[in-house]
Coordinates of C-alpha atoms (C1' of nucleotides) in Angstrom, one line a residue:
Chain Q
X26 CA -9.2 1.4 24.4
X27 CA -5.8 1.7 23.9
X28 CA -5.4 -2.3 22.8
X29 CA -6.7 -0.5 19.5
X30 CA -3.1 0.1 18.9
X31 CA -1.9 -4.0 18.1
X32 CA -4.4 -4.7 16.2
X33 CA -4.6 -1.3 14.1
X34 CA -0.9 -2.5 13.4
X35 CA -2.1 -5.4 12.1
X36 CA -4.7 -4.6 10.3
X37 CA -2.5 -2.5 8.4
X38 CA 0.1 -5.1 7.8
X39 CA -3.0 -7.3 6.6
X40 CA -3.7 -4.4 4.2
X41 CA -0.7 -3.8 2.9
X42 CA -0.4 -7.3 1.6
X43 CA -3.1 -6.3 -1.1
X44 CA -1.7 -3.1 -2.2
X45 CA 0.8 -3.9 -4.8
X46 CA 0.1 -5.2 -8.5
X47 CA 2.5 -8.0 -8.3
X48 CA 0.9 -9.4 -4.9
X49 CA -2.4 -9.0 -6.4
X50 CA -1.7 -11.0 -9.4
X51 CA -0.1 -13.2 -7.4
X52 CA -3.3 -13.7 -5.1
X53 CA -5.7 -13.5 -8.1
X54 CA -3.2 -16.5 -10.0
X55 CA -3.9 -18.7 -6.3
X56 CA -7.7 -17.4 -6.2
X57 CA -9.1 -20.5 -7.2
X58 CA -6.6 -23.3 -6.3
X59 CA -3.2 -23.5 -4.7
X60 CA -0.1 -23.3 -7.2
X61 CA 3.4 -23.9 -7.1
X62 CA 6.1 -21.2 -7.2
X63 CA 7.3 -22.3 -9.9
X64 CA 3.3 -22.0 -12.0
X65 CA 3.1 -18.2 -10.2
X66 CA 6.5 -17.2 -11.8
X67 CA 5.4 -18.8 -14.6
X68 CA 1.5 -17.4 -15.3
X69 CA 2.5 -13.6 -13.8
X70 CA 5.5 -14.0 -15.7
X71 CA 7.2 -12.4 -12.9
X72 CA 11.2 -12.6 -11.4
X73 CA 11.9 -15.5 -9.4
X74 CA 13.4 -13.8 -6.7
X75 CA 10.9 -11.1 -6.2
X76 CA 7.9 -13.7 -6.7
X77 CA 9.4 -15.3 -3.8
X78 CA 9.7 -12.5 -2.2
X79 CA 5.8 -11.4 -2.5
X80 CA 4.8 -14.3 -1.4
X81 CA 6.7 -14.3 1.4
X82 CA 5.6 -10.8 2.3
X83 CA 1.8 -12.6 1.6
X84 CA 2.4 -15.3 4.0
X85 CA 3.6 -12.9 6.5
X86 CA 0.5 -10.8 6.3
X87 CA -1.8 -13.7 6.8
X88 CA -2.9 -13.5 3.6
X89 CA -1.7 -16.3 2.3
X90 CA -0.6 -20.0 3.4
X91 CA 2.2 -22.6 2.1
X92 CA 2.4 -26.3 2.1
X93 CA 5.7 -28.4 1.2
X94 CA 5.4 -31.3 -1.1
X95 CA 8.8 -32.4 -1.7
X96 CA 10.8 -29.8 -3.6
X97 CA 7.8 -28.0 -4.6
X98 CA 6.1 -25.5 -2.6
X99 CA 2.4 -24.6 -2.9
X100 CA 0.5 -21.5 -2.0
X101 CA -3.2 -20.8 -1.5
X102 CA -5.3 -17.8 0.0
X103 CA -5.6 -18.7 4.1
X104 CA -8.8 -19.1 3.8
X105 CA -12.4 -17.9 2.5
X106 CA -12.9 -15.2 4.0
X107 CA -9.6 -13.9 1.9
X108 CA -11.4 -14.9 -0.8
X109 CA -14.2 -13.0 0.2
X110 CA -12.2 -9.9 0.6
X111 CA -11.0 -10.4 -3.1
X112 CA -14.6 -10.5 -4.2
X113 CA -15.2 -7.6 -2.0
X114 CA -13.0 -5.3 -4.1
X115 CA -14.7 -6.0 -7.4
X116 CA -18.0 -5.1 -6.0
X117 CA -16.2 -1.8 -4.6
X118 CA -14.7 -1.2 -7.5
X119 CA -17.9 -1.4 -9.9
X120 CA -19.7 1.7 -8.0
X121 CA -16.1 3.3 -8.0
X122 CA -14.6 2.7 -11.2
X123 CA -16.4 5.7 -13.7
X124 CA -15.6 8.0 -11.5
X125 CA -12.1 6.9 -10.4
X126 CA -10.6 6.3 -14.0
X127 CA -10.9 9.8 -14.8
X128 CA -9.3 11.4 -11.8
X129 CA -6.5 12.0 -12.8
X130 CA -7.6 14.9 -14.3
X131 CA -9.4 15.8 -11.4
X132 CA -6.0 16.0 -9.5
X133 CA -5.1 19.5 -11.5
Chain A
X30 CA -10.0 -10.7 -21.9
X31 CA -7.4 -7.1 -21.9
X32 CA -10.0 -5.1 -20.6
X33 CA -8.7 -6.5 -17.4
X34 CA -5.6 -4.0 -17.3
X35 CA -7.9 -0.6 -17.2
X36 CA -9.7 -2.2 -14.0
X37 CA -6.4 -3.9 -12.7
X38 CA -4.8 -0.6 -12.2
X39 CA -8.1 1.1 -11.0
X40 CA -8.4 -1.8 -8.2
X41 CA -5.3 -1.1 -7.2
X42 CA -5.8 2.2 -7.1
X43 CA -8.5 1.9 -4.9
X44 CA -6.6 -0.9 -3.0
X45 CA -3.6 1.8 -2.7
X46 CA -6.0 4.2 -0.9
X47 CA -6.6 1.8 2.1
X48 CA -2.8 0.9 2.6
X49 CA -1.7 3.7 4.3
X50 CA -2.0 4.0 8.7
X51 CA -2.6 7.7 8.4
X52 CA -4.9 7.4 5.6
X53 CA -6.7 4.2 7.9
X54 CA -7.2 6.7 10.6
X55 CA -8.8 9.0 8.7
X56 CA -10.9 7.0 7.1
X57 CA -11.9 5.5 10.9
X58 CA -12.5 9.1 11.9
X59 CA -15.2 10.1 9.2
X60 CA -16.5 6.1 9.4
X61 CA -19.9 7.2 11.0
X62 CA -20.3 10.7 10.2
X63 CA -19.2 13.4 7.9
X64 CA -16.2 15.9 9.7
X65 CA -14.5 18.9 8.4
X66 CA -10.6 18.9 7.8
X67 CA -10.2 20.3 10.8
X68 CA -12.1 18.5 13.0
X69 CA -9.9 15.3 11.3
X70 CA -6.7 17.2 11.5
X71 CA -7.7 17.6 15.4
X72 CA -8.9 13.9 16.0
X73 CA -6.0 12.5 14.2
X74 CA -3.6 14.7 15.5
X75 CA -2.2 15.2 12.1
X76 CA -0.6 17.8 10.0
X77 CA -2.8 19.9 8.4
X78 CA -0.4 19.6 5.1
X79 CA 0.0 15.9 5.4
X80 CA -3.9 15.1 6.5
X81 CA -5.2 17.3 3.5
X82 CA -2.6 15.7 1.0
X83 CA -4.2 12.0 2.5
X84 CA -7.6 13.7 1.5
X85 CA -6.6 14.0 -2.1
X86 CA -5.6 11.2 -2.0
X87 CA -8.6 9.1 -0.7
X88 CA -10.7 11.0 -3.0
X89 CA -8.7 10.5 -5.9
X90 CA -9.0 6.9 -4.9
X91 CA -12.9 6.9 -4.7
X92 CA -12.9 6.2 -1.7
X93 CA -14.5 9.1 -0.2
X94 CA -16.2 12.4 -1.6
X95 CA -16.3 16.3 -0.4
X96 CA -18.9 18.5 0.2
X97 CA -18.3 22.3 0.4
X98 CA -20.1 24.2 2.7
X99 CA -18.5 28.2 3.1
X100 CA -15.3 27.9 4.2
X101 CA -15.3 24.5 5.4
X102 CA -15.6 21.1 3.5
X103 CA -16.7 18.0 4.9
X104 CA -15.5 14.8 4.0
X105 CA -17.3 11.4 4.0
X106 CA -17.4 8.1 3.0
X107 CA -18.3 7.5 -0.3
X108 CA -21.1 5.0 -0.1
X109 CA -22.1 2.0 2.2
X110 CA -20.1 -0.4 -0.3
X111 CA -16.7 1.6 1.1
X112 CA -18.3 1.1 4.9
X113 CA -18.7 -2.9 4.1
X114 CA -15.3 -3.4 2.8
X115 CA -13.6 -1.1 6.2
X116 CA -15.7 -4.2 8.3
X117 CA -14.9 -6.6 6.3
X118 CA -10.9 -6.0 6.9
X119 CA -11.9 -6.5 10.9
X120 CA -13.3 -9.2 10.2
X121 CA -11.3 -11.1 7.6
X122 CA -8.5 -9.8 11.0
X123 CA -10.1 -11.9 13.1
X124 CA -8.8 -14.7 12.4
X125 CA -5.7 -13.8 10.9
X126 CA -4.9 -12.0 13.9
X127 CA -3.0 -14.6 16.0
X128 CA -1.0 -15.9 13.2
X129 CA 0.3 -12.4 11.7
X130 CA 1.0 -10.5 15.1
X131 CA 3.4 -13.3 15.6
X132 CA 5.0 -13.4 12.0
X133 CA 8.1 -11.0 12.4
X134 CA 9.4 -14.3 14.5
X135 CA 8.4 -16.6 11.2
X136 CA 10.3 -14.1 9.4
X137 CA 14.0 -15.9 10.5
Chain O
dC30 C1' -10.5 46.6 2.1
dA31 C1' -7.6 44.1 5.4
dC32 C1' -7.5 40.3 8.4
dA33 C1' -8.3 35.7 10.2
dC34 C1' -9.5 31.2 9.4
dA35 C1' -10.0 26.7 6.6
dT36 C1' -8.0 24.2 3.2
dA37 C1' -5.1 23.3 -0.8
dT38 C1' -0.8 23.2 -3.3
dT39 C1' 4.2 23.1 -4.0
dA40 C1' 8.9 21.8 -3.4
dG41 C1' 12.3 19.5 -1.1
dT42 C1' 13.6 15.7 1.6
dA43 C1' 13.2 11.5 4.3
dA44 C1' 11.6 7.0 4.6
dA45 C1' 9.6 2.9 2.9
dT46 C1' 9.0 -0.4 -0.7
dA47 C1' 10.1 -3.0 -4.9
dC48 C1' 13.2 -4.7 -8.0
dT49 C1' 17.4 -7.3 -9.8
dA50 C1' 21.4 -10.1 -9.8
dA51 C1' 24.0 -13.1 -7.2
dT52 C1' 24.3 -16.6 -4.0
dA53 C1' 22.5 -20.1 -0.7
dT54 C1' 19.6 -24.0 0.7
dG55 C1' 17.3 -28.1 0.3
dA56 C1' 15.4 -32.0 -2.3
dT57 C1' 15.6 -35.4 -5.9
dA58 C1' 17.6 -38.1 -9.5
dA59 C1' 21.4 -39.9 -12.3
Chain K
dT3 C1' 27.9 -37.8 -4.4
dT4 C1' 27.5 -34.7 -7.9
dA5 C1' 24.3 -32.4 -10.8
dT6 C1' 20.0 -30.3 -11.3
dC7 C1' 15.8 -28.2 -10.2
dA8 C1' 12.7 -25.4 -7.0
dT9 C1' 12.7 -22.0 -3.9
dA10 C1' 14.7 -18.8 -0.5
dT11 C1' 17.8 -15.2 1.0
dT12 C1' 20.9 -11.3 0.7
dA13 C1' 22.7 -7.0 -0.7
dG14 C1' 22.6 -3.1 -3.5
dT15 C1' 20.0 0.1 -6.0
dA16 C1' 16.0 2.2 -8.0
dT17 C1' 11.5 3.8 -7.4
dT18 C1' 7.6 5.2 -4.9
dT19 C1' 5.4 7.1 -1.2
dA20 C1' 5.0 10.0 2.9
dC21 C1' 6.2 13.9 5.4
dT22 C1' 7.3 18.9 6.6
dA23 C1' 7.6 23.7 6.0
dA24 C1' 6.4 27.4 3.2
dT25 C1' 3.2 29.5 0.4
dA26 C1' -1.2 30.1 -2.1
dT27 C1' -6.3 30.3 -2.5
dG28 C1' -10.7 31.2 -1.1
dT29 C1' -14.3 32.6 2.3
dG30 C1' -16.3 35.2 5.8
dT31 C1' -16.0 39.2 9.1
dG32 C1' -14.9 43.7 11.3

DNA sequence: CACACATATTAGTAAATACTAATATGATAA
DNA sequence: TTATCATATTAGTATTTACTAATATGTGTG
């Protein structure tokens, strides 16, 4: 009851990996096939240094995985069940998005 | 093909809702049943500033919804959608687990 | 009405996270 | 073996987010 504790950790390391825009175009650029660093930077037209360090941050969470081919390094979700999750927040977001979009103006 | 930014920042808004361990256990807490504040100030052992502040939050996320009844409100999960994608994160943890808890060595 | 309770809001501060520029590493090719 | 390209790492700073204490609001009760 109290192993709760490890894997509540991780779970919210695992979560975390999602909650930034630059990881999630970074994950939805990777959704479909595995690209180079080098094609991420490219397509999210992001900073080479902090791409690098997303993705690293992604791998970490278990989000993502990395395979070396010569001086090229290519990243893809871990698995489908990632992919899944990715999916997941779509369908979430379609019963949520009318209402969430305008609360903003809810927060006064 | 830039309708995409409106829901972009809307997914991660939602996304942002989730990423947070106090706003996790709340969301844990009122899972299977509707509580009051206090009753999830109590079972979290949070601050009663901080846990209503996490409230706001979650709502303003869409990720749950408030009911007022007198003096008390009660706070909920917003649909089934919301309970599917809090299962799906134990389940997508499964079998990341392993790899991630040991990742702060993969970090060097 | 005055008081107690439940919750929300505000303001200030602390802590975590993201970003940028500079530099390092490691692989290939001339 | 030097030059170049791809990527990673580091350090410093900026930005965002979370937290706490104090105060406000709103509701029921004696």
């Amino acid at each position: 009851m109290k192993q709760h504790t490890a894997n509540f950790d991780t779970k919210m390391k695992l979560i975390h990996g999602f909650s930034n825009k630059t990881r999630m175009q970074i994950l939805e650029c990777i959704k479909e096939e595995e690209k180079t660093v080098s094609q991420i930077i490219e397509e999210t037209k992001g900073n080479q240094s902090n791409i690098s360090q997303h993705l690293a941050c992604l791998k970490g969470c278990g989000i993502i995985v990395g395979r070396n081919e010569g001086k090229y390094m290519y990243y893809s979700l871990r698995n489908q069940h990632i992919r899944d999750l990715l999916s997941m927040f779509d369908v979430v977001l379609e019963d949520v998005e009318n209402d969430v979009a305008c609360c903003d103006r809810h927060m006064d």
